[in-house]
PDB file of C-alpha atoms and ligand atoms in Angstrom:
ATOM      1  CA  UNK A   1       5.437 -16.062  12.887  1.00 45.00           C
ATOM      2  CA  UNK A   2       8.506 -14.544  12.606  1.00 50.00           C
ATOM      3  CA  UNK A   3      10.515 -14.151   9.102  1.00 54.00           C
ATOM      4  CA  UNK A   4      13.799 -12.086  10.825  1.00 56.00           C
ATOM      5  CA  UNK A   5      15.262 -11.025  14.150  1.00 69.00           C
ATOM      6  CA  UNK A   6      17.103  -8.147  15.347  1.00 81.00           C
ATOM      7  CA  UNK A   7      18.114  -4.708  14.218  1.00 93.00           C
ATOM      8  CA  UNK A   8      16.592  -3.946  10.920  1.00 97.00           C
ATOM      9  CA  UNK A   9      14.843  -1.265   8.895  1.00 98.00           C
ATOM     10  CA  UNK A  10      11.428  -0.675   9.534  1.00 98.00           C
ATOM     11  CA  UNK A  11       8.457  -1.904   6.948  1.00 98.00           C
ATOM     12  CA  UNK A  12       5.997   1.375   6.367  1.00 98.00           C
ATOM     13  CA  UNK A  13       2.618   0.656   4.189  1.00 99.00           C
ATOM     14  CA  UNK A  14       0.493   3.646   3.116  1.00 99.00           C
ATOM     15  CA  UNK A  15      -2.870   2.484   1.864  1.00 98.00           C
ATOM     16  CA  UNK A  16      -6.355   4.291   1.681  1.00 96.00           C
ATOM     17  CA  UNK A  17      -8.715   6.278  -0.784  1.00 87.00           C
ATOM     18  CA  UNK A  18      -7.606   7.081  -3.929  1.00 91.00           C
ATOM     19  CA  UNK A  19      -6.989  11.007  -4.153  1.00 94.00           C
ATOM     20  CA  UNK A  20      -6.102  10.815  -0.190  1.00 97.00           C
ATOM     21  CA  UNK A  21      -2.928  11.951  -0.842  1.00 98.00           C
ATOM     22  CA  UNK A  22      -0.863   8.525  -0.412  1.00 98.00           C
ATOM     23  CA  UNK A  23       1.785   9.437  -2.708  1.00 98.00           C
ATOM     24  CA  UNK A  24       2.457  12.902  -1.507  1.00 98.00           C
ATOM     25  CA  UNK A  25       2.878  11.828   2.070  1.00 98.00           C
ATOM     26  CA  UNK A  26       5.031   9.260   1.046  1.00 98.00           C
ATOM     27  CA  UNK A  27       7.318  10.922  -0.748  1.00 98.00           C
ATOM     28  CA  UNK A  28       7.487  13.722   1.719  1.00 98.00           C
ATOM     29  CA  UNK A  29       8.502  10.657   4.645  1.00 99.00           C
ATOM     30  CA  UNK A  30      11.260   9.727   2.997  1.00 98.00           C
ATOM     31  CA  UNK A  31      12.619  12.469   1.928  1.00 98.00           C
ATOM     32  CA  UNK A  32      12.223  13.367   5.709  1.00 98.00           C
ATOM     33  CA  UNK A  33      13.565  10.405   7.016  1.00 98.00           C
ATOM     34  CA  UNK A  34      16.539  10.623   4.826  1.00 98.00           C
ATOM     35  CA  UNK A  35      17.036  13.725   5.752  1.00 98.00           C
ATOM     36  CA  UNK A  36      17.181  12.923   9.732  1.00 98.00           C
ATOM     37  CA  UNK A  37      20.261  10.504   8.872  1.00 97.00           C
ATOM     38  CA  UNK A  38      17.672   7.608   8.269  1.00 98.00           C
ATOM     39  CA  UNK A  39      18.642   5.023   5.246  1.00 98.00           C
ATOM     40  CA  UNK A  40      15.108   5.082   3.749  1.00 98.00           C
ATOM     41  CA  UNK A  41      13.775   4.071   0.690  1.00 98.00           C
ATOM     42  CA  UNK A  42      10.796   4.902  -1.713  1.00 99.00           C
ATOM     43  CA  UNK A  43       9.007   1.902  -3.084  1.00 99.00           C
ATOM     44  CA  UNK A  44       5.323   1.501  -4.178  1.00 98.00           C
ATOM     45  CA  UNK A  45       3.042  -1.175  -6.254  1.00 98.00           C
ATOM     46  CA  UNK A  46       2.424  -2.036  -8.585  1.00 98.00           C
ATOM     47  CA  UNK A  47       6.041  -1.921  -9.256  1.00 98.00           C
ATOM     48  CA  UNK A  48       4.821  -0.803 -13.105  1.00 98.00           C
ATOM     49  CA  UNK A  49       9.230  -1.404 -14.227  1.00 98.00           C
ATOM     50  CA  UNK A  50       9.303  -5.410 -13.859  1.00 98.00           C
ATOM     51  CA  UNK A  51       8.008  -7.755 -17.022  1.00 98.00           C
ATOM     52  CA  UNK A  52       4.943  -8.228 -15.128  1.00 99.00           C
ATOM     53  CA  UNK A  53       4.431  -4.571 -13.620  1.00 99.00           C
ATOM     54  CA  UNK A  54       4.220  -3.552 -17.822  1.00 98.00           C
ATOM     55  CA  UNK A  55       1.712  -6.092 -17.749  1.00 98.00           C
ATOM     56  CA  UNK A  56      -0.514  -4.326 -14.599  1.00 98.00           C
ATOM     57  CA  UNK A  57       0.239  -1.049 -16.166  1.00 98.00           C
ATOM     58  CA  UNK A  58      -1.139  -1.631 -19.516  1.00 98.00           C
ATOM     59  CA  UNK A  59      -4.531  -3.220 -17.840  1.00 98.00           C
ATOM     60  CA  UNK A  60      -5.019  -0.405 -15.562  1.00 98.00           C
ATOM     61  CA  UNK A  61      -4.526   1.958 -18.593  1.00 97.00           C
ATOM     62  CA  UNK A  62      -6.927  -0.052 -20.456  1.00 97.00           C
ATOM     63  CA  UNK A  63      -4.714  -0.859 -23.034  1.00 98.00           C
ATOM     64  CA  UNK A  64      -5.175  -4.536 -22.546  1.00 98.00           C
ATOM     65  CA  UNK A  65      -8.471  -6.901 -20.862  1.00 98.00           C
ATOM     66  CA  UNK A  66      -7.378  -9.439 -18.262  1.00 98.00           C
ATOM     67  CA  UNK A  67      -9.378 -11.652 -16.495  1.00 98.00           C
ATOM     68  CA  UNK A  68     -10.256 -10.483 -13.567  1.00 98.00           C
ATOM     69  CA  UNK A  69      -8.895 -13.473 -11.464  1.00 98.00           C
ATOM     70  CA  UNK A  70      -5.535 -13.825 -12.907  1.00 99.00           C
ATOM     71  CA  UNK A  71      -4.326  -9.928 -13.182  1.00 98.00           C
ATOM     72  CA  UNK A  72      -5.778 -10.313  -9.383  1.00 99.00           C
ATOM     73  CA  UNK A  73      -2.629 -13.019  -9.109  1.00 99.00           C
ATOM     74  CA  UNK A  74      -0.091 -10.758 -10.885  1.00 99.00           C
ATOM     75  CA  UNK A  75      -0.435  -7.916  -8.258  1.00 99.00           C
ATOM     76  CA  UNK A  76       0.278 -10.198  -5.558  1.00 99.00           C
ATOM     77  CA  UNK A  77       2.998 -11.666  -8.286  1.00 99.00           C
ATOM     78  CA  UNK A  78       4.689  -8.097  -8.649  1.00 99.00           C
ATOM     79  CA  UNK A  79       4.704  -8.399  -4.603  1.00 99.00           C
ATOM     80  CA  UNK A  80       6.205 -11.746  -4.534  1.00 98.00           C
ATOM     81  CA  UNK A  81       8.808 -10.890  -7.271  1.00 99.00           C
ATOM     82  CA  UNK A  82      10.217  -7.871  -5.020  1.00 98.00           C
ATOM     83  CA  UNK A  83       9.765  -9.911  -1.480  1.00 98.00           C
ATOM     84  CA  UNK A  84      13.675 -10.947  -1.465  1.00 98.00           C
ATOM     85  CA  UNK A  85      14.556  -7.559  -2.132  1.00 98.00           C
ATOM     86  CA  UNK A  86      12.352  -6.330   0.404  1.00 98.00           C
ATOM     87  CA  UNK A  87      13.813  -8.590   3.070  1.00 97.00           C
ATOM     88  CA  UNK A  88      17.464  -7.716   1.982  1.00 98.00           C
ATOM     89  CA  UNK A  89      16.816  -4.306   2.071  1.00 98.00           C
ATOM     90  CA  UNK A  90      15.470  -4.345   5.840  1.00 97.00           C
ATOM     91  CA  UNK A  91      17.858  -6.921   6.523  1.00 96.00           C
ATOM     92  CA  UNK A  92      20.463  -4.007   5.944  1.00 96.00           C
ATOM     93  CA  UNK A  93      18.862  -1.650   7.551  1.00 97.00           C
ATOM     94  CA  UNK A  94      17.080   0.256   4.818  1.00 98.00           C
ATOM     95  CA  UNK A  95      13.876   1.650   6.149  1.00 98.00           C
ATOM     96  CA  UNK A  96      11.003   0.929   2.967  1.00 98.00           C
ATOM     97  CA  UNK A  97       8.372   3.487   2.655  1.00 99.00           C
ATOM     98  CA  UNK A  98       5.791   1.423   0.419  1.00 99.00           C
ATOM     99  CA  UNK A  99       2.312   3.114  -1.345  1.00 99.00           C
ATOM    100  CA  UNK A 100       0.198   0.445  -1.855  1.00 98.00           C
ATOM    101  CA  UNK A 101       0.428  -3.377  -0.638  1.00 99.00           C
ATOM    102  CA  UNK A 102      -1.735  -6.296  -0.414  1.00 99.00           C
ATOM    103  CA  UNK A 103      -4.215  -4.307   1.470  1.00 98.00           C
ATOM    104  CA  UNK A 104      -5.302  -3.270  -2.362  1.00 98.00           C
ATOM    105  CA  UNK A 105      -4.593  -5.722  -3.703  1.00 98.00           C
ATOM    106  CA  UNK A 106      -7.553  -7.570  -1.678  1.00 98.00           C
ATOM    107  CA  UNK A 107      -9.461  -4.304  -1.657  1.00 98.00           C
ATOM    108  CA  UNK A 108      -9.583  -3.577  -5.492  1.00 98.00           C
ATOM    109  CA  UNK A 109     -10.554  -7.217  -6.343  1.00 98.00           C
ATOM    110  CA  UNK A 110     -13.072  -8.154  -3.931  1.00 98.00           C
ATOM    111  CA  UNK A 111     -14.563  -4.529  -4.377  1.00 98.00           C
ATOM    112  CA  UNK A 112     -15.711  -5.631  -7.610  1.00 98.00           C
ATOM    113  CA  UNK A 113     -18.366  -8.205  -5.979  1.00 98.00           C
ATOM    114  CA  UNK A 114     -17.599 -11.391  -8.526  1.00 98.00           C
ATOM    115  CA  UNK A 115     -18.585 -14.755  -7.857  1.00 98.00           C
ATOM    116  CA  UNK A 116     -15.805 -16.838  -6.208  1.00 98.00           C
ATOM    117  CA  UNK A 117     -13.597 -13.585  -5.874  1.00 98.00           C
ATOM    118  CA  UNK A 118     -14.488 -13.048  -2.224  1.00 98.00           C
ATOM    119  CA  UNK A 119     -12.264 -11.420   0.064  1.00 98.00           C
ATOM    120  CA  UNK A 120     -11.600 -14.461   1.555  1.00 98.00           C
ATOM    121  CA  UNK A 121      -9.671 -15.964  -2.088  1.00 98.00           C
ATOM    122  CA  UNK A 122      -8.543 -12.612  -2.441  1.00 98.00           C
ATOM    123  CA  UNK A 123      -5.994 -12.962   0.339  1.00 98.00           C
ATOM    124  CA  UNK A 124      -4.685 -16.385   0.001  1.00 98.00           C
ATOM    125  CA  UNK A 125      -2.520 -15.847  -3.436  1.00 98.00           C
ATOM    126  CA  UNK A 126      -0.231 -12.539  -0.847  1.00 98.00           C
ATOM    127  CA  UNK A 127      -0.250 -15.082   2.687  1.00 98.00           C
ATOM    128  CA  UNK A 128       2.746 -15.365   3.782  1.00 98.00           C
ATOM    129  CA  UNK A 129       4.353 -12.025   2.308  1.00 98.00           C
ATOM    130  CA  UNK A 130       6.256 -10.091   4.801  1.00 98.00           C
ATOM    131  CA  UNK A 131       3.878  -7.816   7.079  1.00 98.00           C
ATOM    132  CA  UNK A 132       4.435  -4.038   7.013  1.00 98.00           C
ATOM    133  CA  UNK A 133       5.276  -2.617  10.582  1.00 98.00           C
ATOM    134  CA  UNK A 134       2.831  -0.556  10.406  1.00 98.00           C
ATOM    135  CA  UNK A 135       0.048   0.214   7.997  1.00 98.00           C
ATOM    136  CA  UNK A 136      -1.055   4.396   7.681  1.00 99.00           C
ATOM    137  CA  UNK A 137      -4.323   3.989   6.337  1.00 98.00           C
ATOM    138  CA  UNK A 138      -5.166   8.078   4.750  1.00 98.00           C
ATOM    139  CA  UNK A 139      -8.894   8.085   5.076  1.00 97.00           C
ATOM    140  CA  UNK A 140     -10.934  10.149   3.144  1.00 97.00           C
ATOM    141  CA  UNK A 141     -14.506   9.797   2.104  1.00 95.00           C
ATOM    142  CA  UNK A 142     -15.092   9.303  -1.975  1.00 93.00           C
ATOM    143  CA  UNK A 143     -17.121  13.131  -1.715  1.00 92.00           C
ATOM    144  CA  UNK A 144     -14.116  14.717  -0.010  1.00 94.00           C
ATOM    145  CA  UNK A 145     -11.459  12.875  -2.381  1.00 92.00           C
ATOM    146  CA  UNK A 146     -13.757  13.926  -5.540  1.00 88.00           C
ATOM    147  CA  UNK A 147     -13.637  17.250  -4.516  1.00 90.00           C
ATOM    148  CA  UNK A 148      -9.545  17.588  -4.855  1.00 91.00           C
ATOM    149  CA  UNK A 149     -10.262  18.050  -8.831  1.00 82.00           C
ATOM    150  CA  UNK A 150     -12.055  14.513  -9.669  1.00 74.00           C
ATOM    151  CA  UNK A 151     -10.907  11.073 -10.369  1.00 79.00           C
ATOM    152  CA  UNK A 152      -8.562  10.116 -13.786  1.00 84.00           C
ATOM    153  CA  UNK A 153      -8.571   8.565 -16.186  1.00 86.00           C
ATOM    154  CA  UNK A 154      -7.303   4.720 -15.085  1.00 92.00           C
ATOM    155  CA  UNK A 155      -9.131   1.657 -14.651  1.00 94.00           C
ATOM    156  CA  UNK A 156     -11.106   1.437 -10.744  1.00 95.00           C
ATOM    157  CA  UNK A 157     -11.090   5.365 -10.422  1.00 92.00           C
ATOM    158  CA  UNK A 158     -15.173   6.053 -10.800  1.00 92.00           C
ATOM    159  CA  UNK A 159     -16.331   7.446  -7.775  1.00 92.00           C
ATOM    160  CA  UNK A 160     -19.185   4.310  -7.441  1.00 95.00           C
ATOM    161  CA  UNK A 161     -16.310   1.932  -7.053  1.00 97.00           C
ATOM    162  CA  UNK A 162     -14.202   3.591  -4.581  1.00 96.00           C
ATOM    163  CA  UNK A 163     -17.188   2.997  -2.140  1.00 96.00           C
ATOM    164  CA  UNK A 164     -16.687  -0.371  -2.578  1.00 98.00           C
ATOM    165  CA  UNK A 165     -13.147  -0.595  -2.253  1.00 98.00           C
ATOM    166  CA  UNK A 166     -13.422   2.091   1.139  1.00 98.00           C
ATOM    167  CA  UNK A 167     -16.033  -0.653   2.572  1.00 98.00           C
ATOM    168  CA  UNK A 168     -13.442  -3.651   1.560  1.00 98.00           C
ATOM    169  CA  UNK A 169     -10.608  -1.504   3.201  1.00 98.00           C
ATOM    170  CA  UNK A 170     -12.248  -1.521   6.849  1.00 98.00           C
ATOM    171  CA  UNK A 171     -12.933  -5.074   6.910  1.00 98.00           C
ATOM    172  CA  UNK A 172      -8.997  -5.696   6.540  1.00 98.00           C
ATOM    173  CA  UNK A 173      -8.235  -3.490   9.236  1.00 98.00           C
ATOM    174  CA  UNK A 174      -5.229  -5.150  11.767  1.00 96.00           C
ATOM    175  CA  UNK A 175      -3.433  -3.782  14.651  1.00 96.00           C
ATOM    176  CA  UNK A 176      -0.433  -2.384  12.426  1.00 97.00           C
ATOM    177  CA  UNK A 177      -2.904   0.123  11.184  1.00 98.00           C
ATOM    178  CA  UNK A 178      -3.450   3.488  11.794  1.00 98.00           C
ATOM    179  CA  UNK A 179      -6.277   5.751  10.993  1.00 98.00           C
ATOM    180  CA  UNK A 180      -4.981   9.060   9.870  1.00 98.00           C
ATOM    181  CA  UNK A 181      -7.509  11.613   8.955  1.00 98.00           C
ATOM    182  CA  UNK A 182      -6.902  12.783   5.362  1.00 98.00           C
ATOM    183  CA  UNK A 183      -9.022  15.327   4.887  1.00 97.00           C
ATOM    184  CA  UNK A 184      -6.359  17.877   7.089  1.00 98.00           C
ATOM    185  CA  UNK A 185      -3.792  19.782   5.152  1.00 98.00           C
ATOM    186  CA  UNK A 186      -0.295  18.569   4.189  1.00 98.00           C
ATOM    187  CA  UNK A 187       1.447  19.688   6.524  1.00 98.00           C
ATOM    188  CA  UNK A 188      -0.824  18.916   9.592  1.00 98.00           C
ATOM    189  CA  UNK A 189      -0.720  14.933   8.009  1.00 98.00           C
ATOM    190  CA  UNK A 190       2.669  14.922   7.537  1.00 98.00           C
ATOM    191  CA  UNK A 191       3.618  16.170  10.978  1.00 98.00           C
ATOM    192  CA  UNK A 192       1.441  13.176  12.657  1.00 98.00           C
ATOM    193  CA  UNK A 193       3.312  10.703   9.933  1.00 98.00           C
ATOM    194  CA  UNK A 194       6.777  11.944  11.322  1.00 98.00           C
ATOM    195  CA  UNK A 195       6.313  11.376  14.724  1.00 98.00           C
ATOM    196  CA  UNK A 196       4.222   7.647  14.389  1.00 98.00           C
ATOM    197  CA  UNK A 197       7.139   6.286  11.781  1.00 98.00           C
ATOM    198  CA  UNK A 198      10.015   7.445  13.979  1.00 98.00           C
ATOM    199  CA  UNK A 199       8.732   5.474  16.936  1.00 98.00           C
ATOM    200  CA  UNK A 200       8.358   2.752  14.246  1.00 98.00           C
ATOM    201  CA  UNK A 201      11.748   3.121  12.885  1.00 98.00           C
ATOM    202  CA  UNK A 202      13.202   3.396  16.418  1.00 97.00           C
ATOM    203  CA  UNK A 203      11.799   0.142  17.709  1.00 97.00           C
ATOM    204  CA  UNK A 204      13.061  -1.965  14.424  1.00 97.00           C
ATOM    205  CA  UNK A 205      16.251   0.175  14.652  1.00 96.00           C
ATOM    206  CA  UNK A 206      16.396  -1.705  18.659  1.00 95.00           C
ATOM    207  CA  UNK A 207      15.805  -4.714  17.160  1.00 92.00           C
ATOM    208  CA  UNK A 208      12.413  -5.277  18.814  1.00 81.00           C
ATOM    209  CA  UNK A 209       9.778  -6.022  16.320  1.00 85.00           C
ATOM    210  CA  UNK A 210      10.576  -9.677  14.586  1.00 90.00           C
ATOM    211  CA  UNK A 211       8.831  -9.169  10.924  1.00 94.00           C
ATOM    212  CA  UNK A 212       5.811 -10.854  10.466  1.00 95.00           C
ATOM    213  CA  UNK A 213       3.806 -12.765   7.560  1.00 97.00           C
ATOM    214  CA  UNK A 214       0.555 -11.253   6.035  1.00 98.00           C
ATOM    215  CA  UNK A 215      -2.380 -13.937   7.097  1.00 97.00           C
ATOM    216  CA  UNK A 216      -1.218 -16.259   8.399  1.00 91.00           C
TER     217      UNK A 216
HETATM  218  P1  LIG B 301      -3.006   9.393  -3.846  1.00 73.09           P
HETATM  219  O1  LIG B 301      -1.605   8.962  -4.116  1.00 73.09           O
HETATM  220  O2  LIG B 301      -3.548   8.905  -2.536  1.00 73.09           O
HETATM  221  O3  LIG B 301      -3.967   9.079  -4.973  1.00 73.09           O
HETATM  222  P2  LIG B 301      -1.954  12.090  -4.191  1.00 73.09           P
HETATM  223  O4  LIG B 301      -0.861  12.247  -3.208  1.00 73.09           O
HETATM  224  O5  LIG B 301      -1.580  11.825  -5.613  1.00 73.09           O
HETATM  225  O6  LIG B 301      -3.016  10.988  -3.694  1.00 73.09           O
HETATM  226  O7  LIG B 301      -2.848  13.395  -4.095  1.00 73.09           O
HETATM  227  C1  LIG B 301      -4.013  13.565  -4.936  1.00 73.09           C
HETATM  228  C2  LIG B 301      -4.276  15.060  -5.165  1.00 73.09           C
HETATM  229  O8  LIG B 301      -4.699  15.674  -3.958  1.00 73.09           O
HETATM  230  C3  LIG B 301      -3.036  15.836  -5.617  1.00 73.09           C
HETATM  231  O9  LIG B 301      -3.452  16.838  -6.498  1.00 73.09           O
HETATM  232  C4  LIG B 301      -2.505  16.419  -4.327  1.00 73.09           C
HETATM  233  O10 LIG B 301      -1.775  17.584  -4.536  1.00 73.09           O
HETATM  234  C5  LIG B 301      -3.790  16.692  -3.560  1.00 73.09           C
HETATM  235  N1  LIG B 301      -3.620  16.554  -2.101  1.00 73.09           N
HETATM  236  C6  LIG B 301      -2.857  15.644  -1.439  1.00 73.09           C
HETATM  237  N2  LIG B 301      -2.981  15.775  -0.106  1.00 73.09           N
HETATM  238  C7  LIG B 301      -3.858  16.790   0.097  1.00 73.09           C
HETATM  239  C8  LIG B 301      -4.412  17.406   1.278  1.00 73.09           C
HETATM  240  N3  LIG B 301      -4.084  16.997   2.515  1.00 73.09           N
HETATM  241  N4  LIG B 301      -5.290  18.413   1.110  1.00 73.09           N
HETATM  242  C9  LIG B 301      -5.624  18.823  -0.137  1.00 73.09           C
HETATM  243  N5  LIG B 301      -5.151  18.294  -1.288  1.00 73.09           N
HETATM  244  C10 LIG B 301      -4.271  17.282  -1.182  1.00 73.09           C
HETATM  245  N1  LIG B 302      -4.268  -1.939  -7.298  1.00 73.09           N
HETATM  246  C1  LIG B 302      -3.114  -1.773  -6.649  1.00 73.09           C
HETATM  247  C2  LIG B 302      -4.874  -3.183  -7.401  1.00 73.09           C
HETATM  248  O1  LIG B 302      -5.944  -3.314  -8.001  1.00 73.09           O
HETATM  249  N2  LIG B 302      -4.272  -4.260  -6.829  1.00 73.09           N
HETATM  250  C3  LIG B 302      -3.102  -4.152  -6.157  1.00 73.09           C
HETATM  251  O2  LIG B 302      -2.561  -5.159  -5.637  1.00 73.09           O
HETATM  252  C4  LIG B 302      -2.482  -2.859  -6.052  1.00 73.09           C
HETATM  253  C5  LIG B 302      -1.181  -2.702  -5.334  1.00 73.09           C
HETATM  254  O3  LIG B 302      -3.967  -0.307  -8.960  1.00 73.09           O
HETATM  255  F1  LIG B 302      -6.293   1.653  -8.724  1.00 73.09           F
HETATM  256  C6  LIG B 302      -4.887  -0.775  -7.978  1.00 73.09           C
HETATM  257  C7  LIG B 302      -5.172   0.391  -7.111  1.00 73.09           C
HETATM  258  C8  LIG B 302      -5.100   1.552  -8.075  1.00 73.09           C
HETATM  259  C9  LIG B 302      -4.046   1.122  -9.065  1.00 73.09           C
HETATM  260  O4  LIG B 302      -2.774   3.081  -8.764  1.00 73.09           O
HETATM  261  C10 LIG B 302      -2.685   1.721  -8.791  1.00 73.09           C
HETATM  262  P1  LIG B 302      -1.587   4.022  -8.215  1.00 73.09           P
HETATM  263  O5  LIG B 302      -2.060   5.401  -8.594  1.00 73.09           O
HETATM  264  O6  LIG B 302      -0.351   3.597  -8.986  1.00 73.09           O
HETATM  265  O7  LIG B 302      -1.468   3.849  -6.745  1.00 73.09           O
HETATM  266 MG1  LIG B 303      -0.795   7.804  -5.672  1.00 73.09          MG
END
């Protein structure tokens, strides 16, 4: 149901392959938006700068072992710790370009194939979080993303894993999401971003798309 009504800034989730280029689109959005007069603002999780974000960094840089269940519950906490400032922020009209949500944070998790860490208790601990407006999902198979110079050097980025999490990813498909081929160039991408998140930002600008609650 419904968390706000009226004018507001929109609520843009980028999620898909690693490598697919997430972070580059991103950052070329807002600067794009911003530049077209648009209040818009860059965020992305993990949010590594919060107490708990130093905690998420350090496991995915293998610097520290957490069980797999609870640093599962401090991504979604590092979403719940920013969800007032998310709200305020479209409240006031800020348009929030976001790389990465809960889609990985399900994804990642139940990729991993543990016992009692279905996708199913994956979602629970982020119901209820405000739902993105729309969800560009940059889809690229593992080949096509190993081929832009090879995976690094964090936690989750072997090439046998991101099948799993690709295969997680299209069984949390919604209607917010859109399926945006990433294997084109830059600029081609970008250009199809532009026009999808100013019809987005348009309709939230009228004041007619209520913010929802992730699955519920
Ligand atoms: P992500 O954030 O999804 O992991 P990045 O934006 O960091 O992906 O991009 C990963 C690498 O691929 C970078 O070296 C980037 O320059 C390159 N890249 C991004 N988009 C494309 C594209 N459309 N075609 C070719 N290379 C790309
Ligand atoms: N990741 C990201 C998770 O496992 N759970 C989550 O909730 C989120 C948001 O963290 F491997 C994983 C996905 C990826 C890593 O990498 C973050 P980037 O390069 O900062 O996106
Ligand atoms: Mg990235």
């Amino acid at each position: 149901q419904a968390v706000q009504q009226g004018p507001r800034g929109a609520f843009i989730v980028f999620e898909g392959a690693d490598r697919a280029g997430k972070s580059t689109q991103c950052q070329m959005l807002v600067e794009h938006l911003q530049a077209s007069g648009v209040n818009a603002e860059l965020w992305r999780f993990p949010d590594r700068t919060t107490a708990i974000g130093k905690m998420i960094n350090s496991y995915l840089t293998s610097q520290s072992e957490i069980d797999d269940a609870a640093v599962h519950l401090l991504f979604s906490a590092n979403r719940w710790e920013k969800r007032e400032e998310l709200l305020r922020k479209l409240a006031s009209g800020t348009t929030l370009v976001v790389d990465r949500y809960a889609y990985s944070g399900v994804a990642f998790t139940a990729a991993k194939g543990l016992p009692g860490l279905d996708r199913a208790w994956c979602t629970v601990p982020d119901a209820g979080l405000p739902a993105p407006d729309v969800v560009f999902f940059l889809s690229l198979t593992v080949e096509q993303a190993a081929a832009r110079g090879g995976y690094g050097e964090e936690r989750y980025e072997k090439a046998d894993f991101q099948r799993k999490v690709l295969d997680q990813f299209q069984a949390l498909r919604d209607s917010s999401w859109r399926m945006i081929d990433a294997s084109q160039s830059i600029e081609d991408i970008q250009q199809q971003l532009r026009e999808q998140a100013a019809a987005v930002v348009a309709r939230c600008q009228r004041g007619a798309a209520p913010l929802g609650r992730l699955w519920e």
